[in-house]
Tab-separated table of C-alpha atoms in Angstrom:
chain	number	residue	atom	x	y	z
E	152	UNK	CA	26.523	13.990	32.193
E	153	UNK	CA	23.835	11.847	34.197
E	154	UNK	CA	21.047	14.134	33.601
E	155	UNK	CA	21.804	14.846	30.003
E	156	UNK	CA	21.614	10.838	29.271
E	157	UNK	CA	18.200	11.141	31.256
E	158	UNK	CA	17.178	13.323	28.857
E	159	UNK	CA	17.890	11.882	25.890
E	160	UNK	CA	16.426	8.789	27.156
E	161	UNK	CA	13.293	10.421	27.917
E	162	UNK	CA	13.890	12.426	24.394
E	163	UNK	CA	14.039	9.534	22.476
E	164	UNK	CA	11.789	7.504	23.683
E	165	UNK	CA	8.964	10.631	23.494
E	166	UNK	CA	9.951	9.851	19.429
E	167	UNK	CA	9.564	6.295	18.804
E	168	UNK	CA	6.958	6.727	21.073
E	169	UNK	CA	4.967	9.911	18.812
E	170	UNK	CA	5.998	8.455	15.823
E	171	UNK	CA	5.439	5.033	14.722
E	172	UNK	CA	7.858	4.341	11.428
E	173	UNK	CA	6.439	2.578	8.646
E	174	UNK	CA	8.468	-0.933	8.632
E	175	UNK	CA	11.113	0.248	5.708
E	176	UNK	CA	11.624	3.511	7.595
E	177	UNK	CA	12.713	1.587	11.024
E	178	UNK	CA	16.521	2.142	10.564
E	179	UNK	CA	16.084	5.551	9.867
E	180	UNK	CA	13.574	6.360	12.520
E	181	UNK	CA	15.414	5.137	15.184
E	182	UNK	CA	18.515	6.881	13.649
E	183	UNK	CA	17.560	9.963	15.869
E	184	UNK	CA	19.045	8.424	18.628
E	185	UNK	CA	22.675	8.240	16.752
E	186	UNK	CA	22.278	12.182	15.923
E	187	UNK	CA	21.347	12.847	19.464
E	188	UNK	CA	24.224	11.459	20.760
E	189	UNK	CA	26.633	12.149	18.188
E	190	UNK	CA	25.788	15.996	17.812
E	191	UNK	CA	28.151	18.327	19.070
E	192	UNK	CA	25.123	20.339	21.025
E	193	UNK	CA	24.082	17.038	23.240
E	194	UNK	CA	28.242	16.230	24.369
E	195	UNK	CA	27.829	20.800	25.070
E	196	UNK	CA	25.548	21.245	27.887
E	197	UNK	CA	25.579	24.788	26.683
E	198	UNK	CA	24.105	25.032	23.662
E	199	UNK	CA	21.949	21.549	23.513
E	200	UNK	CA	18.504	22.898	22.368
E	201	UNK	CA	16.056	21.114	24.336
E	202	UNK	CA	13.484	23.220	22.736
E	203	UNK	CA	13.808	21.630	18.994
E	204	UNK	CA	12.913	18.359	20.667
E	205	UNK	CA	9.902	19.630	21.422
E	206	UNK	CA	9.443	20.945	18.266
E	207	UNK	CA	10.702	18.216	15.895
E	208	UNK	CA	9.175	15.328	17.626
E	209	UNK	CA	5.440	16.565	16.686
E	210	UNK	CA	6.786	17.300	13.144
E	211	UNK	CA	8.285	13.824	12.163
E	212	UNK	CA	4.667	12.575	13.730
E	213	UNK	CA	3.273	14.539	11.247
E	214	UNK	CA	5.860	13.231	8.163
E	215	UNK	CA	4.522	9.503	9.524
E	216	UNK	CA	0.896	10.289	10.071
E	217	UNK	CA	1.113	11.373	6.199
E	218	UNK	CA	2.630	8.638	4.763
E	219	UNK	CA	0.142	6.385	6.781
E	220	UNK	CA	-2.697	8.536	5.042
E	221	UNK	CA	-0.730	8.727	1.756
E	222	UNK	CA	-0.901	4.353	1.940
E	223	UNK	CA	-4.216	4.787	2.742
E	224	UNK	CA	-5.460	6.521	-0.226
E	225	UNK	CA	-3.478	4.073	-3.105
E	226	UNK	CA	-4.812	1.176	-1.575
E	227	UNK	CA	-8.629	2.707	-1.238
E	228	UNK	CA	-8.115	3.784	-5.340
E	229	UNK	CA	-6.860	-0.162	-6.173
E	230	UNK	CA	-9.590	-1.594	-4.065
E	231	UNK	CA	-12.248	0.411	-6.374
E	232	UNK	CA	-10.537	0.183	-8.990
E	233	UNK	CA	-10.887	-3.874	-8.961
E	234	UNK	CA	-14.332	-3.803	-7.763
E	235	UNK	CA	-14.978	-1.590	-10.922
E	236	UNK	CA	-13.129	-3.757	-13.668
E	237	UNK	CA	-14.455	-7.175	-11.722
E	238	UNK	CA	-18.027	-5.857	-11.951
E	239	UNK	CA	-18.005	-4.807	-15.477
E	240	UNK	CA	-17.021	-8.822	-16.479
E	241	UNK	CA	-20.001	-9.740	-14.529
E	242	UNK	CA	-22.457	-9.535	-17.929
E	243	UNK	CA	-20.164	-11.594	-19.851
E	244	UNK	CA	-19.433	-14.664	-17.122
E	245	UNK	CA	-23.261	-14.702	-16.887
E	246	UNK	CA	-23.617	-15.112	-20.423
E	247	UNK	CA	-21.037	-18.224	-20.924
E	248	UNK	CA	-22.631	-19.808	-17.810
E	249	UNK	CA	-25.930	-19.358	-19.278
E	250	UNK	CA	-24.776	-21.079	-22.847
E	251	UNK	CA	-22.510	-23.856	-20.773
E	252	UNK	CA	-25.537	-24.742	-18.897
E	253	UNK	CA	-27.755	-24.850	-22.121
E	254	UNK	CA	-25.137	-27.065	-23.430
E	255	UNK	CA	-24.776	-29.304	-19.892
E	256	UNK	CA	-28.753	-29.572	-20.531
E	257	UNK	CA	-28.698	-30.856	-23.682
E	258	UNK	CA	-26.136	-33.470	-22.727
E	259	UNK	CA	-27.429	-34.633	-19.870
E	260	UNK	CA	-30.858	-34.746	-21.269
E	261	UNK	CA	-30.078	-37.630	-23.106
E	262	UNK	CA	-29.825	-39.564	-20.164
E	263	UNK	CA	-33.792	-39.307	-19.985
E	264	UNK	CA	-34.030	-41.819	-22.654
E	265	UNK	CA	-36.008	-44.922	-21.667
E	266	UNK	CA	-32.929	-47.480	-23.955
E	267	UNK	CA	-29.490	-47.385	-24.224
E	268	UNK	CA	-29.811	-47.515	-27.308
E	269	UNK	CA	-31.798	-44.298	-27.263
E	270	UNK	CA	-29.214	-42.336	-24.828
E	271	UNK	CA	-25.879	-43.761	-26.962
E	272	UNK	CA	-27.698	-42.227	-30.231
E	273	UNK	CA	-28.801	-39.219	-28.489
E	274	UNK	CA	-25.354	-38.439	-27.276
E	275	UNK	CA	-24.111	-39.030	-30.802
E	276	UNK	CA	-26.209	-36.960	-31.691
E	277	UNK	CA	-25.947	-34.222	-29.479
E	278	UNK	CA	-22.261	-34.360	-28.334
E	279	UNK	CA	-20.389	-32.997	-31.270
E	280	UNK	CA	-22.613	-29.721	-31.593
E	281	UNK	CA	-22.110	-29.428	-27.880
E	282	UNK	CA	-18.473	-29.856	-27.890
E	283	UNK	CA	-18.037	-27.130	-30.848
E	284	UNK	CA	-20.204	-24.391	-28.052
E	285	UNK	CA	-18.131	-25.844	-25.118
E	286	UNK	CA	-14.871	-25.047	-27.011
E	287	UNK	CA	-15.916	-21.752	-27.967
E	288	UNK	CA	-17.135	-21.261	-24.642
E	289	UNK	CA	-13.450	-22.106	-23.237
E	290	UNK	CA	-11.911	-19.364	-26.019
E	291	UNK	CA	-14.264	-16.507	-25.029
E	292	UNK	CA	-13.569	-17.251	-21.206
E	293	UNK	CA	-9.373	-17.323	-22.513
E	294	UNK	CA	-9.764	-13.522	-23.955
E	295	UNK	CA	-11.875	-12.532	-21.435
E	296	UNK	CA	-9.599	-13.690	-18.881
E	297	UNK	CA	-6.380	-12.098	-20.589
E	298	UNK	CA	-8.543	-8.743	-20.439
E	299	UNK	CA	-9.227	-8.910	-16.975
E	300	UNK	CA	-5.763	-10.065	-16.082
E	301	UNK	CA	-4.418	-6.825	-18.011
E	302	UNK	CA	-6.783	-4.310	-16.169
E	303	UNK	CA	-5.872	-5.723	-13.025
E	304	UNK	CA	-2.323	-5.523	-13.528
E	305	UNK	CA	-2.501	-1.507	-14.649
E	306	UNK	CA	-3.793	-1.001	-11.849
E	307	UNK	CA	-1.173	-3.429	-9.545
E	308	UNK	CA	1.804	-1.180	-11.142
E	309	UNK	CA	-0.309	2.264	-10.458
E	310	UNK	CA	-1.033	0.926	-6.273
E	311	UNK	CA	3.015	0.398	-6.463
E	312	UNK	CA	3.640	3.403	-7.858
E	313	UNK	CA	1.325	5.637	-5.893
E	314	UNK	CA	2.821	3.837	-2.626
E	315	UNK	CA	6.494	4.526	-4.368
E	316	UNK	CA	5.825	7.847	-4.380
E	317	UNK	CA	4.075	8.009	-0.777
E	318	UNK	CA	7.519	6.839	0.579
E	319	UNK	CA	9.895	9.124	-1.502
E	320	UNK	CA	7.882	11.944	-0.357
E	321	UNK	CA	7.940	10.518	3.469
E	322	UNK	CA	11.615	10.305	3.176
E	323	UNK	CA	12.272	13.719	1.663
E	324	UNK	CA	10.491	14.754	4.777
E	325	UNK	CA	11.579	13.057	7.124
E	326	UNK	CA	14.921	13.478	6.571
E	327	UNK	CA	14.989	16.766	6.205
E	328	UNK	CA	12.870	17.222	9.412
E	329	UNK	CA	15.484	15.020	11.357
E	330	UNK	CA	19.377	17.089	9.419
E	331	UNK	CA	17.097	20.155	10.567
E	332	UNK	CA	16.847	18.451	14.523
E	333	UNK	CA	19.867	17.945	14.335
E	334	UNK	CA	21.586	21.201	13.222
E	335	UNK	CA	18.603	23.282	15.651
E	336	UNK	CA	20.286	21.363	18.452
E	337	UNK	CA	23.500	23.017	17.648
E	338	UNK	CA	21.543	26.277	17.403
E	339	UNK	CA	21.734	28.236	20.863
E	340	UNK	CA	20.092	31.092	18.820
E	341	UNK	CA	17.324	28.652	17.817
E	342	UNK	CA	13.360	30.031	18.324
E	343	UNK	CA	10.170	28.346	16.772
E	344	UNK	CA	9.397	29.019	13.656
E	345	UNK	CA	6.277	31.244	13.468
E	346	UNK	CA	4.131	28.850	11.156
E	347	UNK	CA	4.627	24.835	11.932
E	348	UNK	CA	3.973	24.291	8.124
E	349	UNK	CA	7.335	23.525	7.485
E	350	UNK	CA	7.218	20.622	4.822
């Protein structure tokens, strides 16, 4: 029994070391120890099939690696989408700030008057028109920001859907792999499949 316990410990360490599970999957991933401990095959030295461990540990890692790759693609697509959306509004931003600088220059130009009365008169005449321009800039900025936020929200939803799909695919494949491992452990006649592309 001590020998089987040692084998189990080594198998679990191998699995946990070889498969770096994402945080959401840790409880399921570490359940491999429970599967081995509770397996009838483990309690029966005659049917406990160590070849299964050799075969399915790399398979579990394949699923973990695929999940990592899928999530990376989701994040890269989101980053490209974000940068693309942001870039399309650069011209609009420049236009607004050019207009704002023009209004500010007109208002600040009143400060060049040599007398206080002249400065007050300049502001009295200039402010109403420039305030209209500044209010228009503010309205345009509000509309543009609404468009940008809606587009950002849309790609964030796409990112979330992409991540959820990656997680579901991983859970399905990983769960099937663990199920197959458990069945394999209790099968003294199990042999390595001809192909490793199971899932």
